[in-house]
Structures are given as C-alpha cells and as structure tokens.
Short mmCIF file of C-alpha atoms in Angstrom, two decimals:
data_model
loop_
_atom_site.label_atom_id
_atom_site.label_comp_id
_atom_site.label_asym_id
_atom_site.label_seq_id
_atom_site.Cartn_x
_atom_site.Cartn_y
_atom_site.Cartn_z
CA UNK A 70 0.00 0.00 0.00
CA UNK A 71 2.77 2.43 0.96
CA UNK A 72 4.47 2.14 -2.44
CA UNK A 73 1.31 3.29 -4.26
CA UNK A 74 0.94 6.28 -1.93
CA UNK A 75 4.64 7.15 -2.24
CA UNK A 76 4.55 7.01 -6.04
CA UNK A 77 1.33 9.02 -6.10
CA UNK A 78 2.90 11.74 -3.93
CA UNK A 79 6.04 11.66 -6.10
CA UNK A 80 3.89 12.14 -9.19
CA UNK A 81 2.10 15.11 -7.60
CA UNK A 82 5.41 16.66 -6.52
CA UNK A 83 6.63 16.36 -10.09
CA UNK A 84 3.52 18.13 -11.40
CA UNK A 85 3.90 20.90 -8.82
CA UNK A 86 7.67 21.44 -8.77
CA UNK A 87 8.99 20.14 -12.08
CA UNK A 88 12.80 19.97 -12.15
CA UNK A 89 14.22 22.90 -10.11
CA UNK A 90 17.82 23.74 -11.04
CA UNK A 91 18.76 24.17 -7.38
CA UNK A 92 18.13 20.47 -6.66
CA UNK A 93 20.92 18.12 -7.74
CA UNK A 94 19.25 15.54 -9.99
CA UNK A 95 20.33 11.87 -9.64
CA UNK A 96 20.32 11.47 -13.43
CA UNK A 97 23.12 14.06 -13.60
CA UNK A 98 25.16 11.85 -11.25
CA UNK A 99 24.32 8.79 -13.36
CA UNK A 100 25.47 10.72 -16.42
CA UNK A 101 28.79 11.59 -14.77
CA UNK A 102 29.26 7.95 -13.76
CA UNK A 103 28.66 6.90 -17.37
CA UNK A 104 31.08 9.50 -18.72
CA UNK A 105 33.86 8.62 -16.25
CA UNK A 106 33.34 4.88 -16.74
CA UNK A 107 33.48 5.28 -20.52
CA UNK A 108 36.83 7.10 -20.31
CA UNK A 109 38.24 4.41 -18.02
CA UNK A 110 36.99 1.51 -20.14
CA UNK A 111 38.32 3.03 -23.37
CA UNK A 112 41.76 3.30 -21.76
CA UNK A 113 41.68 -0.33 -20.61
CA UNK A 114 40.28 -2.02 -23.73
CA UNK A 115 41.95 -1.94 -27.18
CA UNK A 116 40.29 -0.01 -29.97
CA UNK A 117 38.73 -2.82 -32.00
CA UNK A 118 35.17 -4.06 -32.53
CA UNK A 119 35.31 -7.06 -30.16
CA UNK A 120 36.96 -5.15 -27.31
CA UNK A 121 34.63 -2.16 -27.63
CA UNK A 122 31.62 -4.47 -27.61
CA UNK A 123 32.87 -6.09 -24.39
CA UNK A 124 33.63 -2.71 -22.79
CA UNK A 125 30.15 -1.51 -23.75
CA UNK A 126 28.64 -4.64 -22.23
CA UNK A 127 30.42 -3.98 -18.93
CA UNK A 128 29.21 -0.36 -18.94
CA UNK A 129 25.62 -1.31 -19.85
CA UNK A 130 25.40 -3.80 -16.97
CA UNK A 131 27.41 -2.06 -14.25
CA UNK A 132 25.73 1.38 -14.26
CA UNK A 133 22.10 0.15 -13.95
CA UNK A 134 23.06 -2.51 -11.36
CA UNK A 135 25.02 0.03 -9.32
CA UNK A 136 22.08 2.50 -9.50
CA UNK A 137 19.74 -0.24 -8.26
CA UNK A 138 22.03 -1.40 -5.44
CA UNK A 139 23.03 2.08 -4.26
CA UNK A 140 19.44 3.33 -3.99
CA UNK A 141 18.41 0.05 -2.33
CA UNK A 142 21.19 0.45 0.23
CA UNK A 143 20.21 4.04 1.11
CA UNK A 144 16.56 3.06 1.46
CA UNK A 145 17.49 0.02 3.59
CA UNK A 146 19.49 2.10 6.06
CA UNK A 147 16.76 4.75 6.13
CA UNK A 148 14.20 2.05 6.94
CA UNK A 149 16.37 0.82 9.81
CA UNK A 150 16.34 4.32 11.29
CA UNK A 151 12.69 5.24 10.76
CA UNK A 152 9.89 4.31 8.36
CA UNK A 153 8.95 7.97 7.89
CA UNK A 154 12.51 8.77 6.76
CA UNK A 155 12.43 5.77 4.40
CA UNK A 156 9.04 6.87 3.00
CA UNK A 157 10.20 10.48 2.55
CA UNK A 158 13.35 9.49 0.65
CA UNK A 159 11.41 7.03 -1.53
CA UNK A 160 8.79 9.68 -2.33
CA UNK A 161 11.41 12.34 -3.13
CA UNK A 162 13.32 10.00 -5.43
CA UNK A 163 10.08 8.86 -7.11
CA UNK A 164 9.43 12.53 -7.83
CA UNK A 165 12.90 12.95 -9.35
CA UNK A 166 12.56 9.83 -11.51
CA UNK A 167 9.44 11.21 -13.22
CA UNK A 168 9.61 14.04 -15.79
CA UNK A 169 6.04 15.02 -16.67
CA UNK A 170 6.22 18.68 -15.72
CA UNK A 171 9.75 19.13 -17.06
CA UNK A 172 8.75 17.74 -20.46
CA UNK A 173 5.75 20.06 -20.60
CA UNK A 174 7.80 23.10 -19.59
CA UNK A 175 10.64 22.44 -22.04
CA UNK A 176 8.28 21.88 -24.97
CA UNK A 177 6.34 25.05 -24.09
CA UNK A 178 9.61 26.99 -24.27
CA UNK A 179 9.73 26.01 -27.95
CA UNK A 180 6.11 27.13 -28.39
CA UNK A 181 6.80 30.55 -26.84
CA UNK A 182 10.07 30.93 -28.75
CA UNK A 183 8.14 30.44 -32.00
CA UNK A 184 6.08 33.49 -31.08
CA UNK A 185 9.30 35.54 -30.92
CA UNK A 186 11.54 34.47 -33.83
CA UNK A 187 12.74 31.41 -35.68
CA UNK A 188 16.35 31.61 -34.47
CA UNK A 189 15.27 31.52 -30.83
CA UNK A 190 13.02 28.55 -31.54
CA UNK A 191 15.92 26.70 -33.18
CA UNK A 192 18.02 27.23 -30.06
CA UNK A 193 15.23 25.92 -27.82
CA UNK A 194 14.50 22.82 -29.87
CA UNK A 195 18.24 22.04 -29.94
CA UNK A 196 17.95 21.36 -26.19
CA UNK A 197 15.43 18.60 -26.87
CA UNK A 198 16.58 16.77 -29.99
CA UNK A 199 19.75 15.18 -31.35
CA UNK A 200 19.27 16.32 -34.95
CA UNK A 201 20.87 19.48 -36.38
CA UNK A 202 18.53 22.43 -35.92
CA UNK A 203 20.29 25.43 -37.49
CA UNK A 204 18.40 25.14 -40.79
CA UNK A 205 14.99 23.94 -39.55
CA UNK A 206 11.94 25.93 -40.63
CA UNK A 207 8.94 26.60 -38.37
CA UNK A 208 7.03 23.45 -39.31
CA UNK A 209 10.10 21.24 -38.87
CA UNK A 210 10.67 22.72 -35.40
CA UNK A 211 7.04 22.06 -34.42
CA UNK A 212 7.20 18.48 -35.66
CA UNK A 213 10.50 17.87 -33.85
CA UNK A 214 8.93 19.16 -30.64
CA UNK A 215 5.77 17.06 -31.03
CA UNK A 216 7.92 13.97 -31.72
CA UNK A 217 9.93 14.68 -28.55
CA UNK A 218 6.78 14.99 -26.44
CA UNK A 219 5.42 11.77 -27.95
CA UNK A 220 8.58 9.74 -27.37
CA UNK A 221 9.29 11.12 -23.91
CA UNK A 222 5.73 10.61 -22.72
CA UNK A 223 6.77 6.98 -22.81
CA UNK A 224 10.48 7.23 -21.87
CA UNK A 225 10.16 10.00 -19.28
CA UNK A 226 6.77 9.32 -17.71
CA UNK A 227 4.97 6.04 -18.43
CA UNK A 228 8.00 3.72 -18.40
CA UNK A 229 9.47 5.17 -15.16
CA UNK A 230 6.01 5.07 -13.54
CA UNK A 231 5.61 1.46 -14.62
CA UNK A 232 8.95 0.45 -13.08
CA UNK A 233 8.25 2.47 -9.92
CA UNK A 234 5.01 0.54 -9.42
CA UNK A 235 6.68 -2.79 -10.14
CA UNK A 236 9.77 -2.45 -7.96
CA UNK A 237 9.82 0.95 -6.30
CA UNK A 238 12.62 3.50 -6.56
CA UNK A 239 15.48 0.97 -7.01
CA UNK A 240 13.88 -0.45 -10.17
CA UNK A 241 13.00 3.10 -11.22
CA UNK A 242 16.66 4.09 -10.98
CA UNK A 243 17.67 0.92 -12.83
CA UNK A 244 15.44 2.04 -15.71
CA UNK A 245 16.69 5.66 -15.62
CA UNK A 246 20.28 4.38 -15.82
CA UNK A 247 19.39 2.23 -18.85
CA UNK A 248 17.65 5.17 -20.51
CA UNK A 249 20.51 7.57 -19.75
CA UNK A 250 23.04 5.11 -21.16
CA UNK A 251 21.09 4.97 -24.41
CA UNK A 252 20.92 8.77 -24.66
CA UNK A 253 24.69 9.09 -24.05
CA UNK A 254 26.27 6.13 -25.86
CA UNK A 255 23.47 4.49 -27.86
CA UNK A 256 24.23 6.30 -31.12
CA UNK A 257 24.65 4.53 -34.44
CA UNK A 258 27.83 6.34 -35.41
CA UNK A 259 31.50 5.41 -35.73
CA UNK A 260 32.36 6.27 -32.12
CA UNK A 261 29.57 4.20 -30.53
CA UNK A 262 28.83 1.62 -33.22
CA UNK A 263 30.15 -1.17 -30.98
CA UNK A 264 30.68 0.52 -27.62
CA UNK A 265 27.03 1.62 -27.34
CA UNK A 266 25.40 -1.38 -28.99
CA UNK A 267 24.45 -3.24 -25.78
CA UNK A 268 23.19 -0.04 -24.13
CA UNK A 269 20.93 0.70 -27.10
CA UNK A 270 19.60 -2.86 -27.17
CA UNK A 271 18.97 -2.88 -23.41
CA UNK A 272 16.99 0.37 -23.73
CA UNK A 273 14.91 -1.17 -26.53
CA UNK A 274 14.08 -4.13 -24.27
CA UNK A 275 13.30 -1.95 -21.23
CA UNK A 276 10.92 0.24 -23.25
CA UNK A 277 9.27 -2.47 -25.34
CA UNK A 278 6.16 -2.99 -23.19
CA UNK A 279 5.92 0.54 -21.67
CA UNK A 280 5.93 2.19 -25.12
CA UNK A 281 3.04 0.01 -26.29
CA UNK A 282 1.10 0.52 -23.06
CA UNK A 283 1.69 4.26 -23.43
CA UNK A 284 0.36 4.21 -27.00
CA UNK A 285 -2.88 2.56 -25.83
CA UNK A 286 -3.32 5.08 -23.00
CA UNK A 287 -2.61 7.88 -25.47
CA UNK A 288 -5.33 6.66 -27.85
CA UNK A 289 -7.81 6.64 -24.94
CA UNK A 290 -6.64 10.15 -23.98
CA UNK A 291 -7.14 11.34 -27.57
CA UNK A 292 -10.74 10.13 -27.36
CA UNK A 293 -11.33 11.88 -24.02
CA UNK A 294 -9.85 15.13 -25.41
CA UNK A 295 -12.04 14.94 -28.53
CA UNK A 296 -9.01 14.64 -30.79
CA UNK A 297 -9.18 12.30 -33.79
CA UNK A 298 -8.94 9.01 -31.87
CA UNK A 299 -10.04 6.91 -34.86
CA UNK A 300 -7.17 8.28 -36.92
CA UNK A 301 -4.84 7.86 -33.93
CA UNK A 302 -5.74 4.18 -33.77
CA UNK A 303 -5.51 3.75 -37.55
CA UNK A 304 -2.07 5.39 -37.87
CA UNK A 305 -0.83 3.50 -34.79
CA UNK A 306 -1.73 0.15 -36.37
CA UNK A 307 -0.25 1.19 -39.72
CA UNK A 308 2.90 3.18 -38.83
CA UNK A 309 3.96 2.00 -35.34
CA UNK A 310 7.00 0.26 -36.87
CA UNK A 311 8.07 3.21 -39.06
CA UNK A 312 11.20 4.07 -37.09
CA UNK A 313 14.78 2.88 -36.64
CA UNK A 314 13.84 2.25 -33.01
CA UNK A 315 11.28 -0.50 -32.27
CA UNK A 316 9.61 1.76 -29.68
CA UNK A 317 9.69 5.42 -30.74
CA UNK A 318 7.02 5.19 -33.45
CA UNK A 319 4.52 3.58 -31.06
CA UNK A 320 3.58 6.92 -29.49
CA UNK A 321 4.65 9.12 -32.39
CA UNK A 322 2.16 7.32 -34.64
CA UNK A 323 -0.66 7.94 -32.16
CA UNK A 324 0.05 11.68 -31.91
CA UNK A 325 0.48 11.99 -35.69
CA UNK A 326 -2.94 10.40 -36.20
CA UNK A 327 -4.63 12.31 -33.38
CA UNK A 328 -3.39 15.68 -34.71
CA UNK A 329 -3.63 14.87 -38.42
CA UNK A 330 0.00 15.72 -39.21
CA UNK A 331 2.95 13.80 -40.62
CA UNK A 332 5.99 13.16 -38.44
CA UNK A 333 9.27 11.29 -38.94
CA UNK A 334 11.22 11.42 -42.16
CA UNK A 335 14.93 11.91 -42.78
CA UNK A 336 17.04 14.35 -40.72
CA UNK A 337 20.67 15.34 -40.29
CA UNK A 338 22.45 13.99 -37.19
CA UNK A 339 26.07 14.99 -36.49
CA UNK A 340 26.52 16.06 -40.10
CA UNK A 341 25.12 12.84 -41.53
CA UNK A 342 21.73 12.39 -43.21
CA UNK A 343 19.81 9.58 -41.51
CA UNK A 344 17.00 8.24 -43.67
CA UNK A 345 13.82 7.37 -41.75
CA UNK A 346 10.27 6.62 -42.93
CA UNK A 347 7.43 9.05 -42.34
CA UNK A 348 4.73 8.55 -39.72
CA UNK A 349 1.13 9.63 -40.33
CA UNK A 350 -0.63 11.32 -43.24
CA UNK A 351 0.28 14.81 -44.42
CA UNK A 352 -3.27 16.16 -44.10
CA UNK A 353 -2.26 19.67 -43.04
CA UNK A 354 0.70 21.80 -42.00
CA UNK A 355 1.81 21.52 -38.40
CA UNK A 356 1.01 24.63 -36.34
CA UNK A 357 2.48 25.92 -33.04
CA UNK A 358 -0.75 24.97 -31.23
CA UNK A 359 0.06 21.32 -32.01
CA UNK A 360 2.75 21.52 -29.32
CA UNK A 361 0.09 22.48 -26.77
CA UNK A 362 -2.18 19.67 -27.97
CA UNK A 363 0.69 17.20 -27.62
CA UNK A 364 1.13 18.44 -24.05
CA UNK A 365 -2.56 17.84 -23.35
CA UNK A 366 -2.10 14.26 -24.51
CA UNK A 367 1.02 13.99 -22.33
CA UNK A 368 -0.79 15.14 -19.19
CA UNK A 369 -3.92 13.06 -19.60
CA UNK A 370 -1.94 9.96 -20.58
CA UNK A 371 0.24 10.38 -17.47
CA UNK A 372 -2.78 10.75 -15.16
CA UNK A 373 -4.55 7.82 -16.80
CA UNK A 374 -1.46 5.63 -16.37
CA UNK A 375 -1.08 6.66 -12.73
CA UNK A 376 -4.69 5.73 -11.95
CA UNK A 377 -4.64 2.40 -13.78
CA UNK A 378 -1.19 1.36 -12.49
CA UNK A 379 -2.24 2.26 -8.93
CA UNK A 380 -5.45 0.24 -9.16
CA UNK A 381 -3.60 -2.77 -10.59
CA UNK A 382 -0.92 -2.53 -7.89
CA UNK A 383 -3.54 -2.31 -5.12
CA UNK A 384 -5.44 -5.27 -6.56
CA UNK A 385 -2.21 -7.29 -6.59
CA UNK A 386 -1.38 -6.32 -2.99
CA UNK A 387 -4.88 -7.00 -1.64
CA UNK A 388 -5.17 -10.28 -3.53
#
C-alpha cells in the first residue's frame, strides 16, 4: 500500500515542482558515472570491434546494477532508522525519476520561442533533440517538438512510472540508468557503433512494453480530449514500426494520427543524413498549437497511467 501512496505523492510533486535547477538531480550523477566509466573503459580495452563491444557490455550492466544497489542500500538504512525517513526518501526519489512537468515546460519553451523568432526557436529545440537544428523551418521545429513529447511521454513518464510501481525506486533508478546510457552512448555512429550497442539494445528491451502501453493510453486520452482518436488508432496500427527504433514510433504514430499531421522522415544527425520513414498522413501543415495539444495528450496519458497502475498494484497487494 505504501508504495502506491509514495509514487502518487512523487507524481504530484513532479507536477507541482517540475525539475528545479537548485536540486541536484540523480540522473546528472548517473550521467557523470557513465562518462567517467566510458573514459576508463576506453583506456583499458583496445580499440577494435570485439573489445569495444565487451567494454560496452560492462558499462551497460554495471551502471544500472550500481544504481539499483546504491538506492536500495540508502533506502534500507533509512528504513532501519525510521519508516517515515524511508518513506520520505522514496517519495522524493520517485518525484525525481518522473519528468512530466519538465517535459511540458521544455516543450512550451519552444512554443513561446516560436512566437518571438525562428532563431530563438531553433536554439530551444536544440535542447530537446539530437538532430541538427540550425536550418529547420517553423514546421520542422514544431514536428520535432511534437515527436519529442510523444517519445518522452513513454520514456520519461509512463516507463518510469511502470517500473516504480513494479519495484519501487530501485527499479525506477535501474530504468533511468538504462535510458541515460542509451541517450549518451546508444548512437549509431562510428564512435559508438560497438561501444554503445548493448546499451541501445537494453533500452529497446526496457521500453518495449511501456511504449506500447503508453500508445494505448494515449489513444484513450485522444478520445477523451475529442481529438481524432479513430485516426490515432488507424495510424498507430499502420505506422507503429516506421522508425529505426522498435519503440519510438509507437507513441509518435498515435500523436500523428490524433493531430492529423505527418511526423518522422529523414534528418541530419552529427553532419550525416539519416533516412527514416514518415509517420502519419500529411493532411495539413503543423502549427504551433500542435505543441500544446501534444502536451494535453502527455498530461492526460500520465494521469490515466497513474490511476490504472495504482489500481492494478492495489489489486495485486490485496489479492
């Protein structure tokens, strides 16, 4: 029972506080651990495909396991002192693991920047995406932002919430470590072709079910918001595999259908054109308000997931 209440309070704290810059975020520490470990492993292992694959395997396993064990240890000692201390730490960390408000705020910065000028909007969207943004036009910026909201509704909200309900904060941190590894070393370029291969694959596995659960919740949310839920369902069934990642198009296809715009397509990453299929039908031009609509889907999907996950967890506990 306590884990449901703790996660619920963590979710509410996230909605209220977002990600204040004055609070040191654990993901920053995980990122530093990844960066330092990468430097060390590259010094130890020779620069060839087999060695880099092995070094990447060690990194992909050690960081998530350490994140799980370290948080478990802190919570264990807190529990030995006082349950209230244990509960407070678990709730605070649950809040930090979730990113609903942060995602909404960062995407809205792009929306407001578009009201000012294109150059400012390019700078803002560069904080959210890996593609080159210096030559993006207004519609490309909007689509990039909508895609980010769609993908991170799963990666930053539904998946962490799912793991929090399954195994509490330790499993939540395990997932965040996996996700952070993918964002830092999971690139398909010369530098990380072998070193980041295991990290990328582990992230695909960790997000396989959450991304599909998120897509279903998002379709329901589209219906509740009076968006085009029939089209959302249709495009999801048709285009959910139209991505280099097995998970990203799950939610992107739903939003593309719900809003009646086309997402995906080829983009430039680190100076190289990466060819990707399109997602959705090009029924109209994307408009700045589509960012706000994507945020509405984000919020309702998050609340819907919280309610359903909590009910399922309580049923399991009481059974």
